[in-house]
Coordinates of C-alpha atoms in Angstrom, one line a residue:
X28 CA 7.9 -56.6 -42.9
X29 CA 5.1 -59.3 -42.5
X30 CA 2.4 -59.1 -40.0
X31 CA 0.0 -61.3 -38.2
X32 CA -3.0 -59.5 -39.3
X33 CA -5.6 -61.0 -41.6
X34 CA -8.3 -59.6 -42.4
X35 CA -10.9 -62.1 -40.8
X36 CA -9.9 -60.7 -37.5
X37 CA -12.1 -57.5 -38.6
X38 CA -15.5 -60.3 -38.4
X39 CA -17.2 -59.9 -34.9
X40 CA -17.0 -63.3 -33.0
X41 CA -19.5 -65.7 -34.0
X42 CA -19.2 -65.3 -37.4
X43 CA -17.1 -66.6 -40.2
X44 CA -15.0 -64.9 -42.8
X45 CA -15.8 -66.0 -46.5
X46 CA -14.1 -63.2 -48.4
X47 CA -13.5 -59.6 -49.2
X48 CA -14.3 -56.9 -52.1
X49 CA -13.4 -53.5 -52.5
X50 CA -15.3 -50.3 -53.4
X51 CA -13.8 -46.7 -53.6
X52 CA -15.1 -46.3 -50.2
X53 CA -15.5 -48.9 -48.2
X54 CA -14.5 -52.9 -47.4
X55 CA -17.0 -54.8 -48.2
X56 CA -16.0 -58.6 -46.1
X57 CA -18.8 -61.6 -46.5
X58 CA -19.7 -63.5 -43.7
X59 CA -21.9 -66.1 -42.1
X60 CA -22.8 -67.5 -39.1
X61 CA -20.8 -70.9 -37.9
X62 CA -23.6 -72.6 -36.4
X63 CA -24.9 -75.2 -38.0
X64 CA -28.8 -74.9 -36.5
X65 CA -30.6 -72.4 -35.6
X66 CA -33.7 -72.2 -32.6
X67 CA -37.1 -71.3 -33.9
X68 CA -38.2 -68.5 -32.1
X69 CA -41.6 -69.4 -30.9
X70 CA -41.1 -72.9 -29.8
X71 CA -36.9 -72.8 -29.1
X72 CA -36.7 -76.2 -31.2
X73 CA -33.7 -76.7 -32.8
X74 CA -33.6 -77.1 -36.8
X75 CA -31.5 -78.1 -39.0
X76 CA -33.3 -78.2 -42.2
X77 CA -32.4 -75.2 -44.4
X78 CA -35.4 -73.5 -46.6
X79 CA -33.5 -70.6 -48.4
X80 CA -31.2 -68.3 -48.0
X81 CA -31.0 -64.2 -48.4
X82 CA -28.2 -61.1 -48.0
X83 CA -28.2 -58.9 -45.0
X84 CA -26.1 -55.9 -45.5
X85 CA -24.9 -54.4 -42.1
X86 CA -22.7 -51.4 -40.8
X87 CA -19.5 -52.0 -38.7
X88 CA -16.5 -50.3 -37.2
X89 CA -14.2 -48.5 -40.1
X90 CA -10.8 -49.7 -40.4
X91 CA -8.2 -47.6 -41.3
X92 CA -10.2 -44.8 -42.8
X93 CA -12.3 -46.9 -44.7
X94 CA -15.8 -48.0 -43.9
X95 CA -16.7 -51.6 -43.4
X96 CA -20.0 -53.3 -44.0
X97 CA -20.9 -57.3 -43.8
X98 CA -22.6 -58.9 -46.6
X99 CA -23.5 -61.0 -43.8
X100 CA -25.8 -64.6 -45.7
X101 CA -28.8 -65.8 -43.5
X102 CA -30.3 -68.9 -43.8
X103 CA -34.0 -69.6 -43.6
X104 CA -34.4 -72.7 -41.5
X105 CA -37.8 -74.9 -41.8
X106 CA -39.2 -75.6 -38.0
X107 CA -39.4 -79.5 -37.9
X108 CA -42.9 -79.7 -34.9
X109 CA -45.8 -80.5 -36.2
X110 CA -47.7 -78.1 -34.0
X111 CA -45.8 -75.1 -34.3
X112 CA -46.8 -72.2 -36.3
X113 CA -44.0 -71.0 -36.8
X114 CA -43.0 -72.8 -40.2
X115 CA -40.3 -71.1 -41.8
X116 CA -37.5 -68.9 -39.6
X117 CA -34.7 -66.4 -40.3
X118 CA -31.7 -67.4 -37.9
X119 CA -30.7 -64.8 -35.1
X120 CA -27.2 -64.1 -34.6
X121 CA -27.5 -62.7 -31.2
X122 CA -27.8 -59.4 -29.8
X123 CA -23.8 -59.3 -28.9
X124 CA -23.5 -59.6 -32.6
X125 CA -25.9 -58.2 -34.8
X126 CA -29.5 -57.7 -32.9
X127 CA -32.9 -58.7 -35.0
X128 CA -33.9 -56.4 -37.9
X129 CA -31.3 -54.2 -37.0
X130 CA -28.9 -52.5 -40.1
X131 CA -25.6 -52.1 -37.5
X132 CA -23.4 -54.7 -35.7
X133 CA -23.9 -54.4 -31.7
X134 CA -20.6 -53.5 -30.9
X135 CA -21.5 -50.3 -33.4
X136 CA -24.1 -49.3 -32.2
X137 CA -22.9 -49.1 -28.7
X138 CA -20.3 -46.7 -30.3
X139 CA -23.6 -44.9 -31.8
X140 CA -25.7 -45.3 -28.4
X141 CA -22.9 -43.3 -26.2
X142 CA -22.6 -40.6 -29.0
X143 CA -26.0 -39.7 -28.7
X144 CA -25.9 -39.7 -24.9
X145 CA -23.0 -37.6 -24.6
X146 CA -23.8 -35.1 -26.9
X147 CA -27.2 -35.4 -28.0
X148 CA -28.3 -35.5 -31.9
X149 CA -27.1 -33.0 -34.0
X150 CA -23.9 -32.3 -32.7
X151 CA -23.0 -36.1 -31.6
X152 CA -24.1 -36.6 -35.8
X153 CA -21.6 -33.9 -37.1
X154 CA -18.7 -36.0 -35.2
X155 CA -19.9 -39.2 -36.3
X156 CA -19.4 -38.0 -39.7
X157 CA -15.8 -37.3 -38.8
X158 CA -14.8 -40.9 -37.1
X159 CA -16.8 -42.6 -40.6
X160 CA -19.5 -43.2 -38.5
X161 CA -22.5 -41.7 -40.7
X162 CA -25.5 -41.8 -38.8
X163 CA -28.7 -38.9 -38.6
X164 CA -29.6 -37.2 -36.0
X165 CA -33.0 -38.4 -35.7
X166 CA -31.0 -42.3 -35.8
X167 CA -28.3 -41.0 -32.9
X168 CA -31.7 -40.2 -30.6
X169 CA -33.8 -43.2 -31.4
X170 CA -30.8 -45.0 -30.4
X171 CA -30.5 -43.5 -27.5
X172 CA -34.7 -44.1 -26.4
X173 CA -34.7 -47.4 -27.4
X174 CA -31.2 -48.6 -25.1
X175 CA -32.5 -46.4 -22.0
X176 CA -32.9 -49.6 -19.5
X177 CA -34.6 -47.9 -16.5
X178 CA -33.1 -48.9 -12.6
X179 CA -35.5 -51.7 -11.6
X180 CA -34.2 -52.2 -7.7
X181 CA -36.6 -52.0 -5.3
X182 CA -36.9 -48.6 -3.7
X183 CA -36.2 -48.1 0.3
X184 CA -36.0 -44.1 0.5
X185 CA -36.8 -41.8 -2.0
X186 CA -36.5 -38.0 -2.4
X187 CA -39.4 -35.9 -4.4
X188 CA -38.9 -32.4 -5.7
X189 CA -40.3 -30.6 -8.6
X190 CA -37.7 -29.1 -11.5
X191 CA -38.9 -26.7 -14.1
X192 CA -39.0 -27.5 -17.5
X193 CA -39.7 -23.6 -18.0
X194 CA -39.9 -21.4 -15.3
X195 CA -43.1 -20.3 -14.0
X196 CA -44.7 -21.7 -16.8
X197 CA -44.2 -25.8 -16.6
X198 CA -42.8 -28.0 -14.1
X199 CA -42.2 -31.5 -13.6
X200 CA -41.3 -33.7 -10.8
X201 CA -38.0 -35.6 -10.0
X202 CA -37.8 -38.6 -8.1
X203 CA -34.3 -40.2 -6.5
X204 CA -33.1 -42.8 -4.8
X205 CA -31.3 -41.6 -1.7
X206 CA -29.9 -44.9 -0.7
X207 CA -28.4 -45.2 -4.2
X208 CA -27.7 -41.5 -4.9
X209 CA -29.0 -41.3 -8.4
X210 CA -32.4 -40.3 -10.0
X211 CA -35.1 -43.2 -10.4
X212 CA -37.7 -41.3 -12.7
X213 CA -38.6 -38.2 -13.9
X214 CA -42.8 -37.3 -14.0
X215 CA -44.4 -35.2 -16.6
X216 CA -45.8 -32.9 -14.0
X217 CA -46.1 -32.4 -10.5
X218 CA -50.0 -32.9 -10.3
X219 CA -50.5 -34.9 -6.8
X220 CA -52.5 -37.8 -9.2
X221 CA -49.5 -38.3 -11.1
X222 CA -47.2 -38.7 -8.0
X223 CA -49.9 -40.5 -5.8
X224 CA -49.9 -43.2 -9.4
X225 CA -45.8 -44.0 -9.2
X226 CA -45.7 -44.4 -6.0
X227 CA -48.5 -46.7 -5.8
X228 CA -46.6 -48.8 -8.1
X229 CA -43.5 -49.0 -5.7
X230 CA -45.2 -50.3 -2.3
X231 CA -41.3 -51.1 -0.8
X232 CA -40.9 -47.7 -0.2
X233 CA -40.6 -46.5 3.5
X234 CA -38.9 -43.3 3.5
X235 CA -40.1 -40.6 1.3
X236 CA -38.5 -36.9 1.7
X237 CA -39.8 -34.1 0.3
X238 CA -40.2 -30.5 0.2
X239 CA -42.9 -28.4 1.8
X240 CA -44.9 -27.3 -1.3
X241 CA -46.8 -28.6 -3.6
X242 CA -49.5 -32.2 -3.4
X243 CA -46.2 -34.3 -2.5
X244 CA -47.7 -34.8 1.2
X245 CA -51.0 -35.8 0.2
X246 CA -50.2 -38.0 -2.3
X247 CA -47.5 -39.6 -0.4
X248 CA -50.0 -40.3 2.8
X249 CA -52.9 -41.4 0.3
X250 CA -50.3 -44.1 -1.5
X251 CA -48.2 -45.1 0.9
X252 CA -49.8 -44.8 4.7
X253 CA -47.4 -46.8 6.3
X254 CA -44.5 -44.6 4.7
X255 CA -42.6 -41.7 7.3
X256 CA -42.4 -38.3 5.1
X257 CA -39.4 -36.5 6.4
X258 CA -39.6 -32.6 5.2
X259 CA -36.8 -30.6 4.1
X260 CA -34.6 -29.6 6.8
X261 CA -33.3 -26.4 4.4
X262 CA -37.3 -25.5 3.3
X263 CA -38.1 -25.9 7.0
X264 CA -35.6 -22.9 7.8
X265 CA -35.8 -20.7 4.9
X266 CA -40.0 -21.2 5.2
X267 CA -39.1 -19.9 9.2
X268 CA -37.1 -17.1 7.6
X269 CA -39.8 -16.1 4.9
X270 CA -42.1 -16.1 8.2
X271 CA -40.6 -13.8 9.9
X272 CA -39.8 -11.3 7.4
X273 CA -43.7 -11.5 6.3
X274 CA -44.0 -11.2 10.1
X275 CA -41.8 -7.6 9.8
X276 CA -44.1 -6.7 6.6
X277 CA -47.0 -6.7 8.6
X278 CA -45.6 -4.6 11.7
X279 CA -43.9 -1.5 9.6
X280 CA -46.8 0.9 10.7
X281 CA -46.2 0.1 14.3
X282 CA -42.4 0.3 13.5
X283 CA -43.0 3.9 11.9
X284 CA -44.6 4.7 14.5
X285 CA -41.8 3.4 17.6
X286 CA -39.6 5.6 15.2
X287 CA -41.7 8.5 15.0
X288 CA -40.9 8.2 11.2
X289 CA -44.9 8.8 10.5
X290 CA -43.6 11.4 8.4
X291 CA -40.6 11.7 6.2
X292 CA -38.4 14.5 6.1
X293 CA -37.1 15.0 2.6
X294 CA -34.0 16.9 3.8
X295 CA -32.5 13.8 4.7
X296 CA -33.3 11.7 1.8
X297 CA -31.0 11.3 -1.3
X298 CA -32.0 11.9 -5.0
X299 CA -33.0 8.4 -5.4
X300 CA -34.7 8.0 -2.4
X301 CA -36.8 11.0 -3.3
X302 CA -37.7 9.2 -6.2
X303 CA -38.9 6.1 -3.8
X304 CA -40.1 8.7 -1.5
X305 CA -42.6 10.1 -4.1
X306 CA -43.7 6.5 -5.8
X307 CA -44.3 5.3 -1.9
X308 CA -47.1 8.2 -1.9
X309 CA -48.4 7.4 -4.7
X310 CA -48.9 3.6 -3.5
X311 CA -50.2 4.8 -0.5
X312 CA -53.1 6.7 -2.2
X313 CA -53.9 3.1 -4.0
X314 CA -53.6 1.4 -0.9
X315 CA -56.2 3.5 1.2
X316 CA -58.7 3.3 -1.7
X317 CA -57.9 -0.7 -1.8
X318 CA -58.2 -1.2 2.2
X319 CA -61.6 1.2 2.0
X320 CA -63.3 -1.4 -0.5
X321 CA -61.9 -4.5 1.9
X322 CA -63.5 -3.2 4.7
X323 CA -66.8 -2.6 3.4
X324 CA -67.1 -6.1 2.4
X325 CA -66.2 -5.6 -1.7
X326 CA -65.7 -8.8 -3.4
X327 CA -61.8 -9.1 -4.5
X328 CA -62.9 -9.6 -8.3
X329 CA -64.8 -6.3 -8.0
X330 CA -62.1 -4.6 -6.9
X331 CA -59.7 -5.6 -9.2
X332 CA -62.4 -4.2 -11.5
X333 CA -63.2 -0.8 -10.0
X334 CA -59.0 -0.1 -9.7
X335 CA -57.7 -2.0 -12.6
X336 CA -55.1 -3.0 -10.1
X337 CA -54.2 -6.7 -10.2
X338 CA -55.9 -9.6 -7.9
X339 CA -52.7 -10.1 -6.3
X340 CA -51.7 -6.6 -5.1
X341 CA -55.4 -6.4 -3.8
X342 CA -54.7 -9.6 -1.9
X343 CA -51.4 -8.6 -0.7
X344 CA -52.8 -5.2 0.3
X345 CA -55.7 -6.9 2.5
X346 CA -53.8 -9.1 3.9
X347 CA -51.6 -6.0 5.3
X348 CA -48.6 -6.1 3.2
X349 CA -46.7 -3.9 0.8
X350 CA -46.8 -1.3 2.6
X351 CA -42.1 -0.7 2.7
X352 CA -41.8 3.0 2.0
X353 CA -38.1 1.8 1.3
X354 CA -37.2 -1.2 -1.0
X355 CA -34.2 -2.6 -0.9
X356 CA -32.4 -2.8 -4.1
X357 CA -28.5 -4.1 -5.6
X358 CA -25.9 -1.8 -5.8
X359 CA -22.9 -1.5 -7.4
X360 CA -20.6 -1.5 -4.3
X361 CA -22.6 -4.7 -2.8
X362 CA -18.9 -6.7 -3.9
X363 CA -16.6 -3.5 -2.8
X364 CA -18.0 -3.2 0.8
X365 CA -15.1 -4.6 2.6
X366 CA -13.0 -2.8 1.3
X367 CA -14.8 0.5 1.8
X368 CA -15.1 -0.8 5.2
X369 CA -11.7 -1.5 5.5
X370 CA -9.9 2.0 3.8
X371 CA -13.3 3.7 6.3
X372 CA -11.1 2.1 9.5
X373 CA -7.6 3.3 8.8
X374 CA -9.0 6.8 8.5
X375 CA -9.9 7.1 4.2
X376 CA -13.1 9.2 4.8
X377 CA -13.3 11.7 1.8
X378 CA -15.1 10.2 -1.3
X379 CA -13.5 11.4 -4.0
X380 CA -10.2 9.3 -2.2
X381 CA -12.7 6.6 -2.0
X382 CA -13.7 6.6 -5.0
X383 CA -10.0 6.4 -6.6
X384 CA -8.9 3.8 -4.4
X385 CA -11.7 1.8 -5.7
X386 CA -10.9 2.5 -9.4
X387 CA -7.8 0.6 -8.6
X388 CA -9.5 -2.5 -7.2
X389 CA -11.0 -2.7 -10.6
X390 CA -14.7 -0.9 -9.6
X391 CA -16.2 0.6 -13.1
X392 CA -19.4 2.7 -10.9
X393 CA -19.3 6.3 -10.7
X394 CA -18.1 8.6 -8.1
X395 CA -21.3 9.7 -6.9
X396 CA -22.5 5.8 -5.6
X397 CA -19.1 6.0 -3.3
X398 CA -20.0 9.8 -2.0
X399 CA -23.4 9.0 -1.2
X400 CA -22.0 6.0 0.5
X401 CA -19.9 8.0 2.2
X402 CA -22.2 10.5 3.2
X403 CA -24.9 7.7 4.4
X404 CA -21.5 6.0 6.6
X405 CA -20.7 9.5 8.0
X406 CA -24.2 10.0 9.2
X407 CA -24.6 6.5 10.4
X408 CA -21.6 7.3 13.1
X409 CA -23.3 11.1 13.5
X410 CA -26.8 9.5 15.6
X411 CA -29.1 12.3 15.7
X412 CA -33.0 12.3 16.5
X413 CA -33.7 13.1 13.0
X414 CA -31.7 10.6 11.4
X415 CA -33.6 8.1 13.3
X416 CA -36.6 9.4 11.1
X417 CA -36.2 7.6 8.1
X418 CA -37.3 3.5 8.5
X419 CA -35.0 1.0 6.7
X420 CA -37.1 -1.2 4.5
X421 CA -39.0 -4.8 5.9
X422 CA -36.2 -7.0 4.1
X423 CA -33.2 -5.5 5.7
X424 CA -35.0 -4.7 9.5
X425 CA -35.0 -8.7 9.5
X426 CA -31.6 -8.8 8.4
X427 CA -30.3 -6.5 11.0
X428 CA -32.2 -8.5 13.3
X429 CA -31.2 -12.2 12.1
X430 CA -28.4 -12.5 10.7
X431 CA -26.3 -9.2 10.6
X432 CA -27.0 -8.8 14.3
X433 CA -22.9 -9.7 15.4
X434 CA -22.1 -6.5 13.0
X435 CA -24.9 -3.9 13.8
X436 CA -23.5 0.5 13.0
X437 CA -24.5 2.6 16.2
X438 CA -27.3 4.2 14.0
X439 CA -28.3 0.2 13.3
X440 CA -28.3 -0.4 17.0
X441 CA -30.4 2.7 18.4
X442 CA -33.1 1.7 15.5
X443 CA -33.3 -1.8 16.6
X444 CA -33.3 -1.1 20.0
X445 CA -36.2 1.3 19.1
X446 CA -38.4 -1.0 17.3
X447 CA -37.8 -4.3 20.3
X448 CA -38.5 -2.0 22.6
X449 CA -42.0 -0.8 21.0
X450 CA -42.7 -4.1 19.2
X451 CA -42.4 -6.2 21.4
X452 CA -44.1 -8.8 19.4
X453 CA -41.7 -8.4 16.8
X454 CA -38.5 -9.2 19.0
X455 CA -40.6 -12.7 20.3
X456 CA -41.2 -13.3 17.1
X457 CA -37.5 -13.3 16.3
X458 CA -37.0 -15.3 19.1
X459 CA -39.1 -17.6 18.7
X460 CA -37.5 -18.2 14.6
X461 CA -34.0 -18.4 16.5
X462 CA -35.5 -21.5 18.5
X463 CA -36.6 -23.2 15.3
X464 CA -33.6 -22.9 13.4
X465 CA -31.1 -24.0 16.3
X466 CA -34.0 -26.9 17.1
X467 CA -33.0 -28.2 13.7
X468 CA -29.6 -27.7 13.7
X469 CA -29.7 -29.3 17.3
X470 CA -32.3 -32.2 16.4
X471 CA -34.1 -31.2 19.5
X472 CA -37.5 -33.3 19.0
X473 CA -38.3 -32.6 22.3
X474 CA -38.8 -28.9 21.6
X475 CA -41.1 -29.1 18.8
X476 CA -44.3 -29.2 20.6
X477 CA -43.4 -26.5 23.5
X478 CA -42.2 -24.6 20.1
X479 CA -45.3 -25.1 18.4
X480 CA -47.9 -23.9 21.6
X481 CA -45.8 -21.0 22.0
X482 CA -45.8 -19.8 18.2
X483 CA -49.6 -20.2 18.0
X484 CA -49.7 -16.8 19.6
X485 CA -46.8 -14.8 18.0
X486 CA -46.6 -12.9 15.0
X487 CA -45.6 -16.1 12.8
X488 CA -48.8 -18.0 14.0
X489 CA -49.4 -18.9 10.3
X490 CA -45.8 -20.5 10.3
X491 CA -46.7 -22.5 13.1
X492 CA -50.2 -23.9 12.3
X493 CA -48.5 -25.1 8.9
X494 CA -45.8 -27.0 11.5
X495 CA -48.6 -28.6 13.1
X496 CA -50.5 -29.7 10.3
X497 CA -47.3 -31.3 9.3
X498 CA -46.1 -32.0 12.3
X499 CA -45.1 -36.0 11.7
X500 CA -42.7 -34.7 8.6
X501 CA -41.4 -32.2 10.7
X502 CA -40.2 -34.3 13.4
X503 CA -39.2 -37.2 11.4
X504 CA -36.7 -34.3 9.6
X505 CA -35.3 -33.5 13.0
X506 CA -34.6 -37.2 13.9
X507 CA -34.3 -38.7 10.6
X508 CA -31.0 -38.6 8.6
X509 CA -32.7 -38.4 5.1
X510 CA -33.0 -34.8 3.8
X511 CA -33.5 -33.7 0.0
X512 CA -30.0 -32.2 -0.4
X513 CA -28.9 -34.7 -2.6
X514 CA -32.0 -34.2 -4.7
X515 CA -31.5 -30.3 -5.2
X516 CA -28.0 -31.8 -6.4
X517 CA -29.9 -33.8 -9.1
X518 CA -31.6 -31.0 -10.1
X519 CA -29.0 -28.6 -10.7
X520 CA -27.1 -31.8 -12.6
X521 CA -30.8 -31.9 -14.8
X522 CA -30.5 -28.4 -15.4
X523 CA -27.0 -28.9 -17.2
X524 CA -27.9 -31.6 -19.0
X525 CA -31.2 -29.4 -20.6
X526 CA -29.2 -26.7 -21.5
X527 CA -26.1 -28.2 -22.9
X528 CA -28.2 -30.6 -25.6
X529 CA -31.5 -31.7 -24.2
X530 CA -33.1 -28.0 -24.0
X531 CA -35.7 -28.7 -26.2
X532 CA -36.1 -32.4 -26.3
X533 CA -38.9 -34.7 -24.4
X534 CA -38.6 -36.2 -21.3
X535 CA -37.7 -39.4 -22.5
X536 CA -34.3 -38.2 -24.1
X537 CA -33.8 -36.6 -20.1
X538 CA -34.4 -39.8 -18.5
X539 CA -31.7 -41.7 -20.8
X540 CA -29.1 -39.5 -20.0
X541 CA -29.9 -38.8 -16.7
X542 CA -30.8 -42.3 -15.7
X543 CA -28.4 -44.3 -17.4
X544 CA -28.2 -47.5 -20.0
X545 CA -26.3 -50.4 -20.0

């Protein structure tokens, strides 16, 4: 059966078929352009006075198995103005054809280009190799850096976070487009001269939104003054909740002391609190020799020396923290607690029942975590003076006094109502973190600054004078729309992308396939 094909319909448009040879390996099809001038590139004057002529040999899409390259003749054209110096010319073929100096056709190294972006260098080489595509890996990435067209609309409203290259060691910072929803640049570090520099070179930009750390405030009100920062509405609320449970750090000695849990009874302590039990006194010697030195006016440095304990616990310890006798930890029946709670309420109370029952819902711990947890729930419904003796650790008091509150035990309940009775502070504080949270979820502007006078004199007054000093982000976050959701989205799609090819790669090889190309 005859077909229609022929085999100049393999030539890329533009170009015209002279003839074909075979190797073992590949088609080998000689071409040319069809113009009959060519523009010189300096002046864009037409010639048509041909000097010479020379073979280019260029890749193209395989056919049937079989790679194809163009012996593809260009002319050398003479430039016919006098003052031009530009004399002699190759002709260009166009970058929709075959771009200048380059050793593939365009509509290949697209093919090549999208390779690289989806799955980086060696892997996107290795299937290359399979469609008769032969490229290096090293090729498939410089491809990909030199097509990466960056977004160049003018900016409105921008988000500004900072993303780790490696944890606690290097960060960078991430810039997006909110209007848009997609990532404009990404910045080397998160230094505020850096920041304050790109956004000096984008003066369009009126909204910026941004987190509550780092020099993205300053830089932000030093490069653009006219521009309204809008903090993070979720850093707002979790900075609130980190308040308040520093806020519970600092008031444990008065809480021990509501509780009359000065002293421990070991009695009523398991084996593994026994073992916390005995490290907490140990600590507490450390502490007392640490808060001895503070008060008489040692230098921190010299401290650190005379202890060998590190600047940061010294810090902490002067500043009246770490001091839980009880750290919370994970346990094994954190994902098995409703149903514990569940078989508890129809009556299951022995452990060893417990324990089986679990086995069956697929739980691989042993059966002394579910006795003890048992025995713990059994004396939780027991309430005795004693067992009011032993404090629950800082984390979990705010907890139960947040957001567990709706789903308190009775042994829960008599401890709480101990410690708001006693600390009072404590239970304004609380309060007063309640207000802030439902003041964003409300967008209450008009509370802020009765909010603000009142938390001056609480237990989170630190909280507060950090709302004040940022008072004009805060309140642009409760009436704005913009928030840096969509950013933490970016971030987490950033994170993907580094582990799945670009782990190891520059930040230029991020930006192309983060930002885009055409």
């Amino acid at each position: 059966m005859r077909t229609g094909f022929r085999i100049s319909s393999l030539v890329p448009s533009g170009l015209v078929f002279d003839g074909v040879s075979d190797s073992e390996d590949s088609v080998i099809l000689a071409v040319r352009s069809e113009a009959a001038e060519a523009q010189c590139p300096l002046c864009a004057t037409a010639s048509r006075r041909i000097h010479s002529r020379y073979i280019r040999h260029v890749a193209d899409l395989p056919s049937a198995g079989r790679k194809v390259r163009l012996r593809l003749l260009t002319r050398r054209f003479k430039c016919e103005v006098p003052h031009c110096r530009r004399r002699i010319f190759a002709e260009r073929f166009g970058e929709d054809i075959v771009s200048l100096r380059r050793r593939r056709t365009a509509r290949l190294e697209y093919i090549v280009h999208h390779l690289g972006l989806a799955l980086g260098g060696r892997p996107a080489a290795s299937f290359a190799k399979r469609l008769m595509l032969p490229v290096s890996n090293d090729t498939l990435l410089r491809v990909v850096r030199r097509r990466t067209a960056m977004p160049t609309d003018p900016l409105l409203v921008v988000g500004i976070d900072d993303w780790a290259f490696r944890r606690n060691h290097r960060y960078g910072t991430i810039v997006c487009d909110l209007e848009r929803r997609r990532i404009v640049t990404l910045l080397p570090d998160r230094e505020t001269a850096t920041i304050r520099a790109w956004l000096s070179k984008h003066p369009t930009i009126n909204i910026v939104s941004r987190d509550r750390g780092g020099g993205y405030g300053g830089a932000a009100a030093k490069a653009l003054p006219n521009a309204i920062q809008v903090a993070d509405r979720w850093h707002l609320m979790e900075n609130a909740s980190a308040a308040f449970l520093d806020a519970v750090r600092r008031s444990m000695n008065r809480i021990r002391t509501a509780i009359g849990a000065t002293t421990i009874n070991p009695e009523l302590l398991t084996c593994a609190e026994k073992l916390r039990y005995q490290g907490y006194l140990r600590r507490q010697d450390s502490h007392a020799v640490i808060t001895a030195l503070v008060s008489d006016g040692v230098p921190f440095k010299e401290i650190v020396r005379r202890t060998g304990h590190s600047r940061n616990l010294v810090r902490q310890i002067s500043r009246g923290g770490g001091t839980d006798m009880f750290r919370t930890r994970q346990s094994t029946l954190d994902g098995h607690l409703p149903f514990l709670d569940a078989q508890w309420s129809v009556g299951c109370r022995n452990g060893a029942e417990l324990w089986r029952r679990l086995r069956g819902q697929g739980f691989k711990g042993s059966l002394r975590v579910v006795a003890e947890w048992a025995t713990r729930r059994r004396r939780a419904e027991t309430i005795s003076h004693q067992q009011l003796q032993k404090v629950p650790a800082a984390r979990t008091i705010a907890q139960l006094m947040t957001t567990k509150r709706d789903h308190l035990t009775r042994a829960e309940t008599v401890t709480l109502a101990v410690i708001e009775q006693d600390v009072p502070m404590l239970a304004d504080a609380q309060a007063l973190v309640g207000r802030f949270h439902a003041m964003i979820r409300k967008k209450a502007e008009m509370e802020l600054e009765p909010w603000i006078d009142e938390a001056k004199r609480s237990l989170i007054a630190s909280f507060a004078n950090g709302i004040a000093n940022d008072k004009g982000a805060v309140h642009a976050a409760i009436t704005e729309r913009w928030s840096n959701g969509q950013v933490e989205a970016q971030i987490t799609k950033l994170k993907l992308v580094k582990r799945q090819m670009y782990g190891r790669a520059k930040l230029d090889l991020l930006q192309a396939r983060l930002i885009g190309a055409p």
